[in-house]
Amino acid sequence: MMSLINALPGAVAQGLIWGIMAIGVYLTFRILDIADLTVDGSLGTGGAVCIMLMLSGQNVWVAMAGATAAGLATGILHTFMGIPAILAGILTQLGLYSINLKTMGKANQAINVDKYDLLVSLRFIRKVPFYKNTILIVAIAIILLIVVLYWFFGTELGCSL
């Protein structure tokens, strides 16, 4: 029972991070009424691009920009090709698995928090100052994301969606 309680902060932190992907799935499926799985595949591709850029010596912010561009590219590809949404999402999600392996060179590329300036790490959950706590940082990021989405969907463009 104690090992379950000890694992809880790490599980909460990872759950919050995966919650960002769930917001993307919710937006495409419920708000836009499109059965699209692209966000599930593009999240992994963004992670692969980010890690490889960081391992090649790029700054974490450059790596995050590259990861965002990689995620946006998948949406642009299936939007302009005219493939039906459900098929495009499945093809993108499955196709990105191979692209991720090619991008990283092998199945997993580990990155050390001691050598690289990471934004969040599961090491920063216990016995750290509150401003470095991963749960707090990700919770603030999710709250900001929800506020921005709430604002956007209140605009004329957001309401037209």
mmCIF file of C-alpha atoms in Angstrom:
data_model
loop_
_atom_site.group_PDB
_atom_site.id
_atom_site.type_symbol
_atom_site.label_atom_id
_atom_site.label_comp_id
_atom_site.label_asym_id
_atom_site.label_seq_id
_atom_site.Cartn_x
_atom_site.Cartn_y
_atom_site.Cartn_z
ATOM 1 C CA MET A 1 0.000 0.000 0.000
ATOM 2 C CA MET A 2 2.868 2.375 0.775
ATOM 3 C CA SER A 3 4.423 1.918 -2.688
ATOM 4 C CA LEU A 4 1.095 2.958 -4.215
ATOM 5 C CA ILE A 5 1.033 6.129 -2.126
ATOM 6 C CA ASN A 6 4.678 6.844 -3.013
ATOM 7 C CA ALA A 7 3.901 6.485 -6.735
ATOM 8 C CA LEU A 8 0.886 8.806 -6.588
ATOM 9 C CA PRO A 9 2.681 12.162 -7.184
ATOM 10 C CA GLY A 10 4.422 10.826 -10.304
ATOM 11 C CA ALA A 11 1.170 9.399 -11.621
ATOM 12 C CA VAL A 12 -0.611 12.715 -11.023
ATOM 13 C CA ALA A 13 2.131 14.628 -12.849
ATOM 14 C CA GLN A 14 2.020 12.292 -15.848
ATOM 15 C CA GLY A 15 -1.760 12.340 -15.835
ATOM 16 C CA LEU A 16 -1.766 16.122 -16.016
ATOM 17 C CA ILE A 17 0.664 16.050 -18.949
ATOM 18 C CA TRP A 18 -1.488 13.499 -20.808
ATOM 19 C CA GLY A 19 -4.488 15.678 -19.982
ATOM 20 C CA ILE A 20 -3.195 18.225 -22.507
ATOM 21 C CA MET A 21 -3.556 15.581 -25.226
ATOM 22 C CA ALA A 22 -7.031 14.755 -23.935
ATOM 23 C CA ILE A 23 -8.022 18.408 -24.374
ATOM 24 C CA GLY A 24 -6.930 18.171 -28.025
ATOM 25 C CA VAL A 25 -8.927 14.989 -28.560
ATOM 26 C CA TYR A 26 -11.942 16.592 -26.877
ATOM 27 C CA LEU A 27 -11.729 19.676 -29.094
ATOM 28 C CA THR A 28 -11.621 17.697 -32.320
ATOM 29 C CA PHE A 29 -14.229 15.112 -31.347
ATOM 30 C CA ARG A 30 -16.799 17.158 -29.388
ATOM 31 C CA ILE A 31 -16.338 20.785 -30.442
ATOM 32 C CA LEU A 32 -15.388 20.339 -34.115
ATOM 33 C CA ASP A 33 -17.416 17.104 -34.467
ATOM 34 C CA ILE A 34 -14.590 15.361 -36.330
ATOM 35 C CA ALA A 35 -13.409 11.890 -35.340
ATOM 36 C CA ASP A 36 -9.692 12.680 -35.532
ATOM 37 C CA LEU A 37 -6.824 10.803 -33.892
ATOM 38 C CA THR A 38 -4.068 13.067 -35.230
ATOM 39 C CA VAL A 39 -3.470 14.713 -31.865
ATOM 40 C CA ASP A 40 -2.614 11.332 -30.371
ATOM 41 C CA GLY A 41 0.092 10.701 -32.962
ATOM 42 C CA SER A 42 1.353 14.263 -33.248
ATOM 43 C CA LEU A 43 1.983 14.480 -29.485
ATOM 44 C CA GLY A 44 4.507 11.638 -29.769
ATOM 45 C CA THR A 45 6.081 13.162 -32.865
ATOM 46 C CA GLY A 46 6.465 16.482 -31.098
ATOM 47 C CA GLY A 47 8.134 14.692 -28.189
ATOM 48 C CA ALA A 48 10.495 12.829 -30.522
ATOM 49 C CA VAL A 49 11.487 16.010 -32.361
ATOM 50 C CA CYS A 50 11.954 17.897 -29.083
ATOM 51 C CA ILE A 51 14.217 15.227 -27.572
ATOM 52 C CA MET A 52 16.334 14.852 -30.696
ATOM 53 C CA LEU A 53 16.810 18.624 -30.985
ATOM 54 C CA MET A 54 17.820 18.814 -27.336
ATOM 55 C CA LEU A 55 20.242 15.899 -27.720
ATOM 56 C CA SER A 56 21.816 17.671 -30.710
ATOM 57 C CA GLY A 57 22.562 20.696 -28.526
ATOM 58 C CA GLN A 58 19.629 23.001 -29.235
ATOM 59 C CA ASN A 59 18.072 25.189 -26.565
ATOM 60 C CA VAL A 60 14.918 23.813 -24.923
ATOM 61 C CA TRP A 61 12.812 26.651 -26.385
ATOM 62 C CA VAL A 62 14.089 25.978 -29.914
ATOM 63 C CA ALA A 63 13.295 22.301 -29.364
ATOM 64 C CA MET A 64 9.773 23.175 -28.196
ATOM 65 C CA ALA A 65 9.240 25.341 -31.291
ATOM 66 C CA GLY A 66 10.426 22.485 -33.509
ATOM 67 C CA ALA A 67 8.108 20.081 -31.720
ATOM 68 C CA THR A 68 5.167 22.424 -32.235
ATOM 69 C CA ALA A 69 5.986 22.766 -35.934
ATOM 70 C CA ALA A 70 6.141 18.972 -36.273
ATOM 71 C CA GLY A 71 2.748 18.644 -34.618
ATOM 72 C CA LEU A 72 1.211 21.317 -36.831
ATOM 73 C CA ALA A 73 2.641 19.731 -39.984
ATOM 74 C CA THR A 74 0.606 16.566 -39.446
ATOM 75 C CA GLY A 75 -2.621 18.545 -39.241
ATOM 76 C CA ILE A 76 -1.758 20.551 -42.341
ATOM 77 C CA LEU A 77 -0.932 17.427 -44.342
ATOM 78 C CA HIS A 78 -4.237 15.671 -43.871
ATOM 79 C CA THR A 79 -6.257 18.891 -44.148
ATOM 80 C CA PHE A 80 -4.950 19.747 -47.623
ATOM 81 C CA MET A 81 -5.079 16.180 -48.986
ATOM 82 C CA GLY A 82 -8.854 15.917 -48.616
ATOM 83 C CA ILE A 83 -8.802 12.492 -46.954
ATOM 84 C CA PRO A 84 -11.888 11.849 -44.772
ATOM 85 C CA ALA A 85 -11.275 12.860 -41.160
ATOM 86 C CA ILE A 86 -11.485 9.430 -39.516
ATOM 87 C CA LEU A 87 -9.248 7.777 -42.127
ATOM 88 C CA ALA A 88 -6.776 10.671 -42.086
ATOM 89 C CA GLY A 89 -6.556 10.483 -38.298
ATOM 90 C CA ILE A 90 -5.926 6.738 -38.298
ATOM 91 C CA LEU A 91 -3.342 6.962 -41.091
ATOM 92 C CA THR A 92 -1.593 9.883 -39.433
ATOM 93 C CA GLN A 93 -1.513 8.182 -36.043
ATOM 94 C CA LEU A 94 -0.178 4.891 -37.421
ATOM 95 C CA GLY A 95 2.182 6.537 -39.897
ATOM 96 C CA LEU A 96 3.718 8.724 -37.225
ATOM 97 C CA TYR A 97 4.803 5.658 -35.268
ATOM 98 C CA SER A 98 7.278 4.818 -38.044
ATOM 99 C CA ILE A 99 8.262 8.458 -38.452
ATOM 100 C CA ASN A 100 8.973 8.691 -34.712
ATOM 101 C CA LEU A 101 11.240 5.628 -34.874
ATOM 102 C CA LYS A 102 13.101 7.115 -37.848
ATOM 103 C CA THR A 103 13.389 10.500 -36.137
ATOM 104 C CA MET A 104 14.847 9.031 -32.939
ATOM 105 C CA GLY A 105 16.940 6.305 -34.565
ATOM 106 C CA LYS A 106 15.738 3.709 -32.031
ATOM 107 C CA ALA A 107 12.718 3.026 -29.859
ATOM 108 C CA ASN A 108 13.642 5.262 -26.937
ATOM 109 C CA GLN A 109 16.011 8.155 -26.406
ATOM 110 C CA ALA A 110 16.586 8.921 -22.757
ATOM 111 C CA ILE A 111 17.427 12.428 -21.648
ATOM 112 C CA ASN A 112 18.999 13.250 -18.302
ATOM 113 C CA VAL A 113 17.621 16.095 -16.218
ATOM 114 C CA ASP A 114 21.129 16.737 -14.840
ATOM 115 C CA LYS A 115 22.600 17.423 -18.296
ATOM 116 C CA TYR A 116 19.694 19.236 -19.969
ATOM 117 C CA ASP A 117 17.470 22.100 -18.900
ATOM 118 C CA LEU A 118 14.093 20.340 -18.887
ATOM 119 C CA LEU A 119 10.861 22.191 -18.217
ATOM 120 C CA VAL A 120 9.335 19.341 -16.197
ATOM 121 C CA SER A 121 10.820 16.192 -14.717
ATOM 122 C CA LEU A 122 9.355 13.562 -12.429
ATOM 123 C CA ARG A 123 12.413 14.062 -10.250
ATOM 124 C CA PHE A 124 11.017 17.458 -9.238
ATOM 125 C CA ILE A 125 8.000 16.239 -7.283
ATOM 126 C CA ARG A 126 9.194 15.669 -3.751
ATOM 127 C CA LYS A 127 11.492 17.697 -1.564
ATOM 128 C CA VAL A 128 11.814 20.575 -4.039
ATOM 129 C CA PRO A 129 10.722 24.215 -3.761
ATOM 130 C CA PHE A 130 7.101 24.696 -4.786
ATOM 131 C CA TYR A 131 8.039 26.711 -7.916
ATOM 132 C CA LYS A 132 10.019 23.721 -9.277
ATOM 133 C CA ASN A 133 7.338 21.132 -8.508
ATOM 134 C CA THR A 134 6.284 19.383 -11.719
ATOM 135 C CA ILE A 135 2.666 19.042 -10.631
ATOM 136 C CA LEU A 136 2.415 22.784 -9.988
ATOM 137 C CA ILE A 137 4.132 23.768 -13.252
ATOM 138 C CA VAL A 138 1.959 21.491 -15.393
ATOM 139 C CA ALA A 139 -1.208 22.478 -13.517
ATOM 140 C CA ILE A 140 -0.465 26.154 -14.190
ATOM 141 C CA ALA A 141 0.205 25.375 -17.872
ATOM 142 C CA ILE A 142 -3.108 23.520 -18.163
ATOM 143 C CA ILE A 143 -5.004 26.335 -16.445
ATOM 144 C CA LEU A 144 -3.441 28.852 -18.847
ATOM 145 C CA LEU A 145 -4.328 26.606 -21.801
ATOM 146 C CA ILE A 146 -7.942 26.335 -20.655
ATOM 147 C CA VAL A 147 -8.162 30.126 -20.136
ATOM 148 C CA VAL A 148 -6.784 30.767 -23.636
ATOM 149 C CA LEU A 149 -9.175 28.219 -25.170
ATOM 150 C CA TYR A 150 -12.109 29.697 -23.249
ATOM 151 C CA TRP A 151 -11.175 33.151 -24.498
ATOM 152 C CA PHE A 152 -10.694 31.905 -28.085
ATOM 153 C CA PHE A 153 -14.050 30.144 -28.208
ATOM 154 C CA GLY A 154 -15.650 33.381 -26.991
ATOM 155 C CA THR A 155 -14.333 35.290 -30.020
ATOM 156 C CA GLU A 156 -16.137 35.487 -33.350
ATOM 157 C CA LEU A 157 -13.737 33.036 -34.987
ATOM 158 C CA GLY A 158 -14.009 30.621 -32.079
ATOM 159 C CA CYS A 159 -17.797 30.762 -32.113
ATOM 160 C CA SER A 160 -17.813 30.065 -35.867
ATOM 161 C CA LEU A 161 -16.110 26.749 -35.196
#
